[in-house]
Coordinates of C-alpha atoms in Angstrom, one line a residue:
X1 CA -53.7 20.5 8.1
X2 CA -55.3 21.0 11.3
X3 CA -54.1 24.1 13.1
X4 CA -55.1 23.9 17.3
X5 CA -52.5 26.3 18.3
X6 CA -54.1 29.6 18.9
X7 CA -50.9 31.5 18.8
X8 CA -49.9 30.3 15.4
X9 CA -53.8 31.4 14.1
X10 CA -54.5 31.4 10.1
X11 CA -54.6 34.9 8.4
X12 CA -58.2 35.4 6.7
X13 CA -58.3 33.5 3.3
X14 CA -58.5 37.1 1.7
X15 CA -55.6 39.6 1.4
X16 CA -57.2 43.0 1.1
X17 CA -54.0 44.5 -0.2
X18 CA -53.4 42.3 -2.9
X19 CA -55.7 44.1 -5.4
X20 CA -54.8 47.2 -4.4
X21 CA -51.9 49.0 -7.6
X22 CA -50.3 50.8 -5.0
X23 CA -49.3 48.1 -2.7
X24 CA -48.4 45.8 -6.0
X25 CA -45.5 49.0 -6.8
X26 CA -44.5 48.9 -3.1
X27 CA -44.1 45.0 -2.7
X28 CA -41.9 45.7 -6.0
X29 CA -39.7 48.4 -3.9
X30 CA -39.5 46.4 -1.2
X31 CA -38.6 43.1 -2.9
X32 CA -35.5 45.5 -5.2
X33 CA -34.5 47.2 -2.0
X34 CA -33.9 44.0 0.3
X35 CA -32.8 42.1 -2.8
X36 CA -29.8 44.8 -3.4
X37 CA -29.2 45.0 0.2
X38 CA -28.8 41.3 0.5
X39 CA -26.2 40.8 -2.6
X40 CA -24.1 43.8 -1.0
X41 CA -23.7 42.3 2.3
X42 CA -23.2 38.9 1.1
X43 CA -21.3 40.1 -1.5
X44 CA -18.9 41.8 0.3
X45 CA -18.9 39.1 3.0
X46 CA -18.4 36.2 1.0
X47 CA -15.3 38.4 -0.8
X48 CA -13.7 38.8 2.5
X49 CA -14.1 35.3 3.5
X50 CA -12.5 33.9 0.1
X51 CA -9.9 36.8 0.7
X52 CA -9.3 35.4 4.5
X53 CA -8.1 32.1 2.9
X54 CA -5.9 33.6 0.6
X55 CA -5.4 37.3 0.5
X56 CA -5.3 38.7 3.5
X57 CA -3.4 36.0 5.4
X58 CA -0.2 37.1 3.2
X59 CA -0.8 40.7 3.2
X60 CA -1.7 41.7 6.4
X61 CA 0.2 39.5 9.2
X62 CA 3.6 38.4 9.7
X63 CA 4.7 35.5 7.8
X64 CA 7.3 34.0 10.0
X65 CA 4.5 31.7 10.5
X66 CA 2.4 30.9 7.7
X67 CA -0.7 28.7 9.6
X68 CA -0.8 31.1 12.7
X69 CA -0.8 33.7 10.0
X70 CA -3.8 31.6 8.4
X71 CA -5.4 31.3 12.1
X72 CA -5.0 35.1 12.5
X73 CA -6.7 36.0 9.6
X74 CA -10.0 34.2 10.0
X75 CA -10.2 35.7 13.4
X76 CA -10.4 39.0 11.5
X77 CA -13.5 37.1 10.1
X78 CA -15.0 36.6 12.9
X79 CA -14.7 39.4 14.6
X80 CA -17.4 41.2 12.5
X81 CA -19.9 38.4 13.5
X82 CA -18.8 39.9 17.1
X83 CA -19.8 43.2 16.0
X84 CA -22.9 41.8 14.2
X85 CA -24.9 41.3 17.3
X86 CA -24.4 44.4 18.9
X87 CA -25.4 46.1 15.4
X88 CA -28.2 43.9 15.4
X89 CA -29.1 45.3 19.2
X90 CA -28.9 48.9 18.2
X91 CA -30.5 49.1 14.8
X92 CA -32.9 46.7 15.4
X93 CA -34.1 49.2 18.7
X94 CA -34.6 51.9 16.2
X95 CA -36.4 49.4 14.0
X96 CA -39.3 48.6 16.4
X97 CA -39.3 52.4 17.1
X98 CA -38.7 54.7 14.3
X99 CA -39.7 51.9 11.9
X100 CA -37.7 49.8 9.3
X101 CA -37.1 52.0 6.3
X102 CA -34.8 54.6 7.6
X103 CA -33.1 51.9 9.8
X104 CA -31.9 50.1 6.0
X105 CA -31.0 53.4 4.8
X106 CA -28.2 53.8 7.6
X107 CA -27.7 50.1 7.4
X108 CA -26.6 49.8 3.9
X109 CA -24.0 53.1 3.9
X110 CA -22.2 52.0 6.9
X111 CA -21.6 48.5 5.9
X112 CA -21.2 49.5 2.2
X113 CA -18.8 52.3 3.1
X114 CA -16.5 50.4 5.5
X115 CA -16.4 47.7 2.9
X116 CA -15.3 50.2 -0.1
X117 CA -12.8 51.3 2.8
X118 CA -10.8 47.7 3.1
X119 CA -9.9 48.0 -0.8
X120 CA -7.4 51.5 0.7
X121 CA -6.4 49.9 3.4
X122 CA -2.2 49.8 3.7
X123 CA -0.5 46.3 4.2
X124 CA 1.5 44.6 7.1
X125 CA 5.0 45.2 4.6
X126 CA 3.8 49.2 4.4
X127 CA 2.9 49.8 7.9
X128 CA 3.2 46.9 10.1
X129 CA 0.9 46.0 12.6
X130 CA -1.3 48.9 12.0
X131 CA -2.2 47.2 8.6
X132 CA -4.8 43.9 10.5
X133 CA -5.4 46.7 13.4
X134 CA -6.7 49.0 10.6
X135 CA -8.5 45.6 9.3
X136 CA -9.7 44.6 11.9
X137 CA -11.7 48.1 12.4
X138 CA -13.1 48.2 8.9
X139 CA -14.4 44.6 9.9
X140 CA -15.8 45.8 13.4
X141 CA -17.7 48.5 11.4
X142 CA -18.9 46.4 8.4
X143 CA -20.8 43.6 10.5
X144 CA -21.8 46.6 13.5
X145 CA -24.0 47.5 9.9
X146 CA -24.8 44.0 8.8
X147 CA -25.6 43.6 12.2
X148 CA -29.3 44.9 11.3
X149 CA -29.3 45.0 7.5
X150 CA -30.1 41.2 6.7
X151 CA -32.9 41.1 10.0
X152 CA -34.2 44.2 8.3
X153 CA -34.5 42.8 5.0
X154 CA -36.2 40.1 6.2
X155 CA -38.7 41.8 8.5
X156 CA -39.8 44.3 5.7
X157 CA -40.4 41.6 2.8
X158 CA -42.8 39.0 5.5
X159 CA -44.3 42.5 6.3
X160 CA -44.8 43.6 3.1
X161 CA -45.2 40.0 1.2
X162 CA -48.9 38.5 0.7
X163 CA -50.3 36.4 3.3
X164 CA -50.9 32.9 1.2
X165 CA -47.9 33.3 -0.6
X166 CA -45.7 34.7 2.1
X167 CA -43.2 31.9 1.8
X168 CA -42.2 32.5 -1.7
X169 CA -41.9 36.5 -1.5
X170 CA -40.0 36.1 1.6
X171 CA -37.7 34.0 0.2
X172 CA -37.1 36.6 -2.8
X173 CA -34.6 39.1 -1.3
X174 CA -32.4 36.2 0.1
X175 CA -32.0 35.1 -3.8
X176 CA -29.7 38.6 -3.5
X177 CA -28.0 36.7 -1.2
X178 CA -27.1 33.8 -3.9
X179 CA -26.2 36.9 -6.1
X180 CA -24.0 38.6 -4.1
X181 CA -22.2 35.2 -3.0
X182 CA -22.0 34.4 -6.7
X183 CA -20.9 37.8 -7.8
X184 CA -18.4 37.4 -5.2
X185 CA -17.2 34.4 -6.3
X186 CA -17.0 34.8 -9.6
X187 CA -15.2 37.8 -9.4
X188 CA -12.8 36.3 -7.1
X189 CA -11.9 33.5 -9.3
X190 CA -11.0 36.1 -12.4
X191 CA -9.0 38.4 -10.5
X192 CA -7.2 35.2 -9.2
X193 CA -5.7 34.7 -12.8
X194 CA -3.7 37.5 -12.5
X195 CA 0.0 37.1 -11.9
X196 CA 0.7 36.5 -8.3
X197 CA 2.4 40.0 -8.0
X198 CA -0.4 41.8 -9.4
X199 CA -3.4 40.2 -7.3
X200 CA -1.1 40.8 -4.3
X201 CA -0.5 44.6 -4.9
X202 CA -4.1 46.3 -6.8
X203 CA -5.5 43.2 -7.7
X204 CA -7.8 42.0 -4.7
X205 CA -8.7 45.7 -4.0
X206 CA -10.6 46.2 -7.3
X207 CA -13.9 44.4 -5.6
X208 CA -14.0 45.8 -2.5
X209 CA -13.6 49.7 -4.4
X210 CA -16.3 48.5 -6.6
X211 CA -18.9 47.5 -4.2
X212 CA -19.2 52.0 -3.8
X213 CA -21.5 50.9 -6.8
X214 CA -24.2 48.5 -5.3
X215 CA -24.4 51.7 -2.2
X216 CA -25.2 54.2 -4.7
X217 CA -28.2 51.7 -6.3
X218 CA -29.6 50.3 -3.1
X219 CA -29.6 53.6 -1.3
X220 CA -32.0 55.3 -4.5
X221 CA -34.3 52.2 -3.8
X222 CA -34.7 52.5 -0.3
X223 CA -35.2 56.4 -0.3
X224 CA -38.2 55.7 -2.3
X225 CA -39.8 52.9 -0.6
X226 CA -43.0 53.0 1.7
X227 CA -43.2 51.8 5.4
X228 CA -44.0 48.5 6.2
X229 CA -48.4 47.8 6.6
X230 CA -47.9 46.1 9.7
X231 CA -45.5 49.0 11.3
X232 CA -48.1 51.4 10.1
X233 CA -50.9 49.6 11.7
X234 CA -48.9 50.0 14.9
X235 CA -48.1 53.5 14.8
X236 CA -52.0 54.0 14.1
X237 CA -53.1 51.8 17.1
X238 CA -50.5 53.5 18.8
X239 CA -48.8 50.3 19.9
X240 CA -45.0 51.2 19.1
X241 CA -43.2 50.0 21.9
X242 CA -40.8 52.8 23.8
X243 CA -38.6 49.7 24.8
X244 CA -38.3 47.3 22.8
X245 CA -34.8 45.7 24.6
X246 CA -37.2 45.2 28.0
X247 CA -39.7 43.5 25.7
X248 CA -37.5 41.3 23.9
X249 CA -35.7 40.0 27.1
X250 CA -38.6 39.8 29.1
X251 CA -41.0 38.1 26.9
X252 CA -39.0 37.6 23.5
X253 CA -36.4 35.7 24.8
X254 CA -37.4 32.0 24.0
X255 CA -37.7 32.7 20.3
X256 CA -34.5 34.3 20.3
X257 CA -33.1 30.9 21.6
X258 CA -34.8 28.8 19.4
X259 CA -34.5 31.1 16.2
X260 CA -30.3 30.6 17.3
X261 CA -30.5 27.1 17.6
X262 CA -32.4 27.2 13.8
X263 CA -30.0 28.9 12.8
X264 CA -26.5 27.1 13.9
X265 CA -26.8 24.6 10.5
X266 CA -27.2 27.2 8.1
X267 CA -25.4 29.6 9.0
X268 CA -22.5 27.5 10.4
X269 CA -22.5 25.1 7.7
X270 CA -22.7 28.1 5.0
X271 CA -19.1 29.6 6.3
X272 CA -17.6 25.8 6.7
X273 CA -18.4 25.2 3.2
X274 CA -18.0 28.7 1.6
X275 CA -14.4 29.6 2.9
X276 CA -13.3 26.5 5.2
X277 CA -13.3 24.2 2.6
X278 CA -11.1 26.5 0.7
X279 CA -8.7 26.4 3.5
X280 CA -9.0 22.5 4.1
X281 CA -8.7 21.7 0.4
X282 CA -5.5 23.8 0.2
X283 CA -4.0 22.3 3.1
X284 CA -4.6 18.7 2.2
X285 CA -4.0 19.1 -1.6
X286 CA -0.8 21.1 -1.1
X287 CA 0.6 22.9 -4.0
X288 CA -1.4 20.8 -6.7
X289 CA -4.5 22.8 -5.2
X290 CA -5.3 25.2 -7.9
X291 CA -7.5 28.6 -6.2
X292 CA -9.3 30.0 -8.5
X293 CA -10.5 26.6 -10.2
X294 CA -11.8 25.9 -6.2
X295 CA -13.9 28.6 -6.2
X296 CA -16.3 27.8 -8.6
X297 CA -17.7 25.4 -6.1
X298 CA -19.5 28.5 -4.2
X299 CA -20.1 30.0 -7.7
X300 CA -22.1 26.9 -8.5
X301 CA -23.6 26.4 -4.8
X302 CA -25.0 30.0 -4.9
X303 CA -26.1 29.4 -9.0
X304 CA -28.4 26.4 -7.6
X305 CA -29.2 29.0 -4.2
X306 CA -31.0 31.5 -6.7
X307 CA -33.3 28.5 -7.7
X308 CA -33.9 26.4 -4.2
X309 CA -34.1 29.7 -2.0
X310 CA -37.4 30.5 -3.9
X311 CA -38.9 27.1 -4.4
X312 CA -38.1 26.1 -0.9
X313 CA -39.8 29.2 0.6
X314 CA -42.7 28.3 -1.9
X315 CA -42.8 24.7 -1.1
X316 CA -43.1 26.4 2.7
X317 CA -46.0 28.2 1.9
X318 CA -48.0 24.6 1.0
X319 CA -46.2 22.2 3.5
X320 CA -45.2 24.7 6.7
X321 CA -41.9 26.0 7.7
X322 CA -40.9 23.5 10.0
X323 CA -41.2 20.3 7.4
X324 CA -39.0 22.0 5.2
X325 CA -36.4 23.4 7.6
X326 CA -35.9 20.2 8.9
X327 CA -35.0 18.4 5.6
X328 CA -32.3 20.7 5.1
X329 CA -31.1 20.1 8.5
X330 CA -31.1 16.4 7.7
X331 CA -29.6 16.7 4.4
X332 CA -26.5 18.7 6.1
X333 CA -26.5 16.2 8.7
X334 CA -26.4 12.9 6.6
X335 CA -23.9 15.3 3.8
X336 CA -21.6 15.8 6.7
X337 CA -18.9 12.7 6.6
X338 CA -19.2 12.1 3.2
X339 CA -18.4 15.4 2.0
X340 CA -15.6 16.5 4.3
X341 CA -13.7 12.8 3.2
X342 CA -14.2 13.4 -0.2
X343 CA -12.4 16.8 0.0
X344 CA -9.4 14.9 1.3
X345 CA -9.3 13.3 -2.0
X346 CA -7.3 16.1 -3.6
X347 CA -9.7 16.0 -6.6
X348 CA -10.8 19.9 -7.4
X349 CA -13.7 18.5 -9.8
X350 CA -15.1 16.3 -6.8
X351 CA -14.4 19.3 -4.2
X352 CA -16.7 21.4 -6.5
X353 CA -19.6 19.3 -6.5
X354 CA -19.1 18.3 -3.0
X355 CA -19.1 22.2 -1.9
X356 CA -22.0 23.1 -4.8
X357 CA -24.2 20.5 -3.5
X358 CA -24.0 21.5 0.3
X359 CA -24.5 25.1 -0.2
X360 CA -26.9 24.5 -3.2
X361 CA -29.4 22.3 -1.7
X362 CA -28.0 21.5 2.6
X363 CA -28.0 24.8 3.5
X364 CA -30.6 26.8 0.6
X365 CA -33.0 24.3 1.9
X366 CA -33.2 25.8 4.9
X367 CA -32.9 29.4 4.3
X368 CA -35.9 29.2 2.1
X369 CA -38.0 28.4 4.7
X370 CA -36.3 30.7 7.5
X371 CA -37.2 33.6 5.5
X372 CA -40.6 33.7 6.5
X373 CA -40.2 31.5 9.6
X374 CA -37.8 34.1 11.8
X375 CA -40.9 37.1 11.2
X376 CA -43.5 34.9 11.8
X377 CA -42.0 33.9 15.4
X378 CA -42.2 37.1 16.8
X379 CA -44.8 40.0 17.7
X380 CA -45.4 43.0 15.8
X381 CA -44.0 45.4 18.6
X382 CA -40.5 43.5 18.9
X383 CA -40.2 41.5 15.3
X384 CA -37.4 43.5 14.1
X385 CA -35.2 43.0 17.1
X386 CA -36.2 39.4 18.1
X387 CA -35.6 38.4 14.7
X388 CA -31.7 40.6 14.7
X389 CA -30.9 39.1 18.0
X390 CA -31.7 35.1 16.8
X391 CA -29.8 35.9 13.5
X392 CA -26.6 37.6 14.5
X393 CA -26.2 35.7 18.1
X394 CA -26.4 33.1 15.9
X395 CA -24.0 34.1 13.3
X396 CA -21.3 34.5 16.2
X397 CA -21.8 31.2 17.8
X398 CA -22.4 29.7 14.2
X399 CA -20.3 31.5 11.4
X400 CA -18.0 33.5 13.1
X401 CA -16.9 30.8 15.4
X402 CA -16.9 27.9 12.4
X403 CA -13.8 29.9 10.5
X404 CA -11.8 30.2 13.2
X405 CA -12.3 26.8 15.2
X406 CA -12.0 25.0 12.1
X407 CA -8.7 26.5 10.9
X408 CA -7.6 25.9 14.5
X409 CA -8.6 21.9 14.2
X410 CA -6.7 21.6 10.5
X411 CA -4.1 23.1 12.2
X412 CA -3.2 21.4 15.0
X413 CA -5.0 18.0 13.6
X414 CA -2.8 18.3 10.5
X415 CA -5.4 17.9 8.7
X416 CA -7.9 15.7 10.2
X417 CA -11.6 15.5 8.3
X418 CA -12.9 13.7 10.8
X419 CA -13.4 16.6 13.1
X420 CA -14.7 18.8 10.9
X421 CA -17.1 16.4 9.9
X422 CA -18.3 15.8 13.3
X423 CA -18.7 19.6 13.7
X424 CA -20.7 20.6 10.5
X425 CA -22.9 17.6 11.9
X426 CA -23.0 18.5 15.2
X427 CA -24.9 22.1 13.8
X428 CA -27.0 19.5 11.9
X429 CA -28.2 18.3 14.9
X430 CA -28.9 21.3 17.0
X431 CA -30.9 22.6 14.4
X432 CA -32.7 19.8 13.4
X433 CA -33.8 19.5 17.3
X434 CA -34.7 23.4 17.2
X435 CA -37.4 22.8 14.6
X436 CA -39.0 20.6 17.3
X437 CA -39.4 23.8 19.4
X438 CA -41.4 26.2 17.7
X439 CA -44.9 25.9 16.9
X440 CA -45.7 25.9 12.9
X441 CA -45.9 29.8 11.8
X442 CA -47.5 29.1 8.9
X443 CA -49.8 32.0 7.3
X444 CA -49.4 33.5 11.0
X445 CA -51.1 37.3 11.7
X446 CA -47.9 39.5 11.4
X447 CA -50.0 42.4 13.4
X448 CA -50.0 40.5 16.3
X449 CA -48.0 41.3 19.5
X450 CA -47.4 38.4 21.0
X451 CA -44.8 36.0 19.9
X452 CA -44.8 32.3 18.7
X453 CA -42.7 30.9 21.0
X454 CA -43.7 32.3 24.6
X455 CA -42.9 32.0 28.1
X456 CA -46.0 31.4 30.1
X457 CA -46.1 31.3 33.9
X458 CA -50.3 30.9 34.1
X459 CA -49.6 26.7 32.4
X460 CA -46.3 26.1 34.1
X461 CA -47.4 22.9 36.2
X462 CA -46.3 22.0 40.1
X463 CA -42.7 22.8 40.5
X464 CA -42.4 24.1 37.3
X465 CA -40.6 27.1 37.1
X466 CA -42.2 30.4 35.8
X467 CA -39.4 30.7 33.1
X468 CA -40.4 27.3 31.7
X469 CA -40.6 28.0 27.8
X470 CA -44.3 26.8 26.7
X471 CA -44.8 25.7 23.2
X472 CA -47.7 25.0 21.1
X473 CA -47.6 23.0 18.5
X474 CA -49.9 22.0 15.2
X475 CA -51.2 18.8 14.5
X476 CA -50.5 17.5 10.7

């Protein structure tokens, strides 16, 4: 590989830290304390979306009409991925100026505790429509905290992770990710054997009470962890940014839009296929569809995640980021018509591979190599909010709006695969054009200030305007 792109330069062969003890124990804090973060917010995320389908629907909106009832619901769903942006905007301000420790320590208890808070919450029969208003709150407040958790995570391991092998301890903490969706899942699926009447009434609260648990663990971690080398190295240049916002908008700005556009497949097609399906299968199977046999399709997706996650981001480190980003864009893309007809075939063994293998291997492909990817797109002085604002504009336009929209469409379609087919592909295709507009970030010097993706007014050409996005690229 022949890299002529000056702003996507080669870190020195070397990595001074790496035989240094003390840097070995902190890249072990680091990799525990965005690990635990990660399975918390996913974790109690994927719990809430697997509730949306089938919990919360009953208990917390009228049921005079069961779909708009269903439709109801999932926009309690998204509206935490409206709150996860402007999360993303605050905390991720104090990130790039107070640095990204403390940031995850506030992270984790807001997002932990309004999550512990949803398992108290009253229902729609005990107090009406303050039951989803209450909801609806606890939801605003959980993704306001995720808002800046998951960027942070990510920032602090591709600061912290070696140079050559970037890829693969990048990708590390997102395995907490498979966990938490697993634990999730699995936990779902048993306290779905319990009698209707009982899963209805304590039942479903027992997770979201027990998540208190992963706060307690994660905040202990994070107290004792080190700040980031690369935020130290500004604070000792004296480089730290007093606005990062003006920075990110002003020169930022085109790798926010392309780290969105990255972003629309996996993150999109990760809520179509961990909580639509759910929804689609029950619809089309009717009462044959059995729940808690359905949900071992994320169980298994997010088994297979805890493998592909790390040997993706590897496999990144040795072939670049944007080679193996776009295979899973292409596998979602070709996965799309063939897996949204065979969940209209009613059979829960086939909807269990079909949802395993898209999760599994469509959209763990490419969070493997976005690990490393998102950090390495932006400067040193604005990483931790360039990289918030691509993830959680993203999760709006991608996730949030995919639970919604696609309840709307099996709604009113009665049904109709071929729509959500066309959807999940149509992500495919936006991010599988998005990894045609970054430069590779392979092995790219974290320290520096200026981004990947840049807008540059000195090579815009004759009539070109000065806002023209300019991007280099690597030859192969």
């Amino acid at each position: 590989m022949a890299v002529t792109d000056t702003h996507t330069a080669v870190d020195a062969e070397r990595d001074p830290r790496g035989d240094d003890p003390e840097y070995a124990a902190n890249l072990r804090r680091a990799t525990l304390a965005s690990s635990i973060g990660s399975a918390l917010e996913y974790f109690d995320f994927a719990l809430y979306g697997l509730s949306t389908a089938l919990i919360f629907n009953v208990l917390f909106f009228d049921q005079s009409n069961p779909a708009m009832a269903t439709v109801l619901a999932f926009a309690t769903f998204g509206v935490g991925f409206v709150a996860r942006p402007f999360g993303g905007l605050f905390f991720g301000t104090l990130g790039d100026k107070l640095g990204r420790k403390w940031v995850l320590v506030v992270t984790i208890l807001l997002m932990g505790g309004a999550s512990t808070a949803i398992g108290l919450l009253p229902t729609y029969a005990q107090i009406g429509i303050w039951a989803p208003i209450l909801l609806v709150l606890m939801r605003l407040l959980q993704g306001f905290g995720a808002g800046a958790e998951q960027a942070g995570a990510t920032v602090l391991m591709a600061e912290y992770a070696p140079v050559k092998r970037r890829g693969f301890f990048s990708a590390l903490p997102f395995v907490g990710i498979q966990a938490g969706t697993l634990l999730a899942a699995v936990v779902f699926s048993l306290i779905s054997l319990l009698p209707e009447d009982q899963l209805l009434t304590w039942g479903w609260r027992v997770p979201f009470l027990a998540s208190f648990v992963l706060i307690l663990v994660a905040l202990f971690i994070r107290m004792r962890l080190r700040e980031t080398p690369t935020f130290i190295e500004l604070e000792k240049h004296e480089q730290i940014t007093d606005r990062p916002i003006r920075e990110i908008f002003g020169h930022g700005l085109p790798g926010v839009i392309v780290g969105i556009g990255l972003r629309m497949a996996e993150n999109g097609g990760s809520y179509m296929l961990n909580t639509l399906a759910l929804t689609f299968f029950v619809a089309t199977a009717g009462a044959s569809a059995d729940k808690s046999l359905l949900t071992w399709g994320v169980t298994l997706g997010s088994l297979i995640g805890i493998f592909s996650v790390p040997l993706t981001g590897a496999l990144s480190d040795r072939w670049g980021r944007r080679r193996v980003y776009r295979l899973g864009a292409l596998f979602l893309l070709l996965y799309s018509f063939p897996a949204w007809w065979a969940l209209t075939l009613g059979d829960h063994v086939i909807a269990i591979i079909v949802i395993a293998l898209g999760i599994g291997f469509g959209v763990n492909v490419m969070l493997g190599a976005q690990c490393a990817m998102l950090p390495e797109m932006f400067g040193n002085r604005h990483r931790y909010l360039g990289v918030a604002m691509a993830r959680e504009i993203s999760a709006v336009l991608a996730g949030g709006l995919a639970g919604v929209l696609g309840a709307y469409l099996i709604a009113v379609s009665d049904g109709n695969w071929v729509l959500l087919a066309v959807y999940m592909a149509v992500l495919a295709l936006i991010t599988t054009a998005a990894t045609y507009l970054v430069p590779e970030t392979l092995r790219r010097d974290l320290t520096r200030t200026d981004d990947a993706v840049k807008v540059s007014r000195e090579e815009a050409g004759p009539g070109v305007s000065s806002t023209t996005v300019t991007i280099r690229t690597v030859e192969w």
